[in-house]
Amino acid sequence: MIRSQRWKGAAFTVPFQLGFVFLYLLPIGYAVYQSLFLEKQSGLGLGGGATTEFVGLDNYGKGLTDSAFMTSILRVVLFACVQIPFMLLISLVLALLLDAVTAKAAGRFRILLLVPYMIPGVVAAIVWINLYSPQVGPLTPLGELFGFHWNFFAPSMVWPAIGNLLTWHGIGYNMVIIYAALQGVPRELFEAARLDGASELRIALSIKVPFVRGALVLTALLSIIQMLQIFNEPALFRNVTPQTVSDSFTPIMIIYNQAFNAANYHYAATLSVLLALILGVASFLFYRLTSREAD
């Protein structure tokens, strides 16, 4: 009887298992397989045929010594070290503010703060590019009104411009996760702290923030994974300012160009596998580091 119930319960996971196999495992396996080959042109590239040869791990050696690919990863990592903590700090503050008001008011503001996240990323990027535009956007003349002569498409401003876009788009989602964790904090702790004379700020820092540490780790982990795969925003910025945003600005842009512009699918598969491994290692190290600090 128990075994029958287990099989029935497992049957409900079949759609997920099939989707996981066909949408994740098989593509990953195919990418690893493709990365072991190299397409070579015969006849000095003058109309000769192409042959696919097994090269083993040679593509991985080339990828690990590809200065453009490694530089793009370093560029995104440095950007993530600034943007992710800033975004999570704002999300945490907003979640704490929502937790301090009534449930009815929190519900209204929660929906309002989620609106940016519900906008597709490409649409949000196009909206902000138009806001940044010195020709049609309001931000440039508004800055000049206060004595700021900024150009959001300049090399020194393109990352802050993209970071502002990503922060605006992501704070609502992260705020909801943190706010949900705050709802699990026993309210009796707040009352006891108030009776001991603790201020609301002290309660937030000493009780609420430690309780939502798991939610902060989760949102940070998801943000790290998303950041190393950033593509839409830089690609759209490149259409506006190609002299600032190159085609090797981020790792995914390099992979895209190798696959669809250079038709070098095997090397693109190699870089994809390398990026997946880097993402896995970075996520594992971050999780281990935060878990150790929690202990």
JSON list of C-alpha atoms in Angstrom, two decimals, residues 8 11 32 40 69 84 97 135 146 176 190-191 193 205 231:
[
{"chain": "A", "resi": 8, "resn": "LYS", "atom": "CA", "xyz": [1.44, 7.49, -7.44]},
{"chain": "A", "resi": 11, "resn": "ALA", "atom": "CA", "xyz": [3.95, 9.93, -11.16]},
{"chain": "A", "resi": 32, "resn": "VAL", "atom": "CA", "xyz": [29.64, 18.87, -24.35]},
{"chain": "A", "resi": 40, "resn": "LYS", "atom": "CA", "xyz": [38.02, 22.68, -40.58]},
{"chain": "A", "resi": 69, "resn": "PHE", "atom": "CA", "xyz": [36.42, 35.66, -23.07]},
{"chain": "A", "resi": 84, "resn": "ILE", "atom": "CA", "xyz": [24.22, 42.86, -6.58]},
{"chain": "A", "resi": 97, "resn": "LEU", "atom": "CA", "xyz": [9.49, 48.99, 5.36]},
{"chain": "A", "resi": 135, "resn": "GLN", "atom": "CA", "xyz": [17.85, 63.45, -27.98]},
{"chain": "A", "resi": 146, "resn": "PHE", "atom": "CA", "xyz": [20.97, 70.93, -11.91]},
{"chain": "A", "resi": 176, "resn": "VAL", "atom": "CA", "xyz": [9.01, 39.75, -2.34]},
{"chain": "A", "resi": 190, "resn": "PHE", "atom": "CA", "xyz": [9.18, 41.96, 18.44]},
{"chain": "A", "resi": 191, "resn": "GLU", "atom": "CA", "xyz": [6.90, 42.47, 21.41]},
{"chain": "A", "resi": 193, "resn": "ALA", "atom": "CA", "xyz": [12.17, 43.42, 22.30]},
{"chain": "A", "resi": 205, "resn": "LEU", "atom": "CA", "xyz": [18.99, 44.93, 12.63]},
{"chain": "A", "resi": 231, "resn": "PHE", "atom": "CA", "xyz": [22.99, 39.55, -22.59]}
]
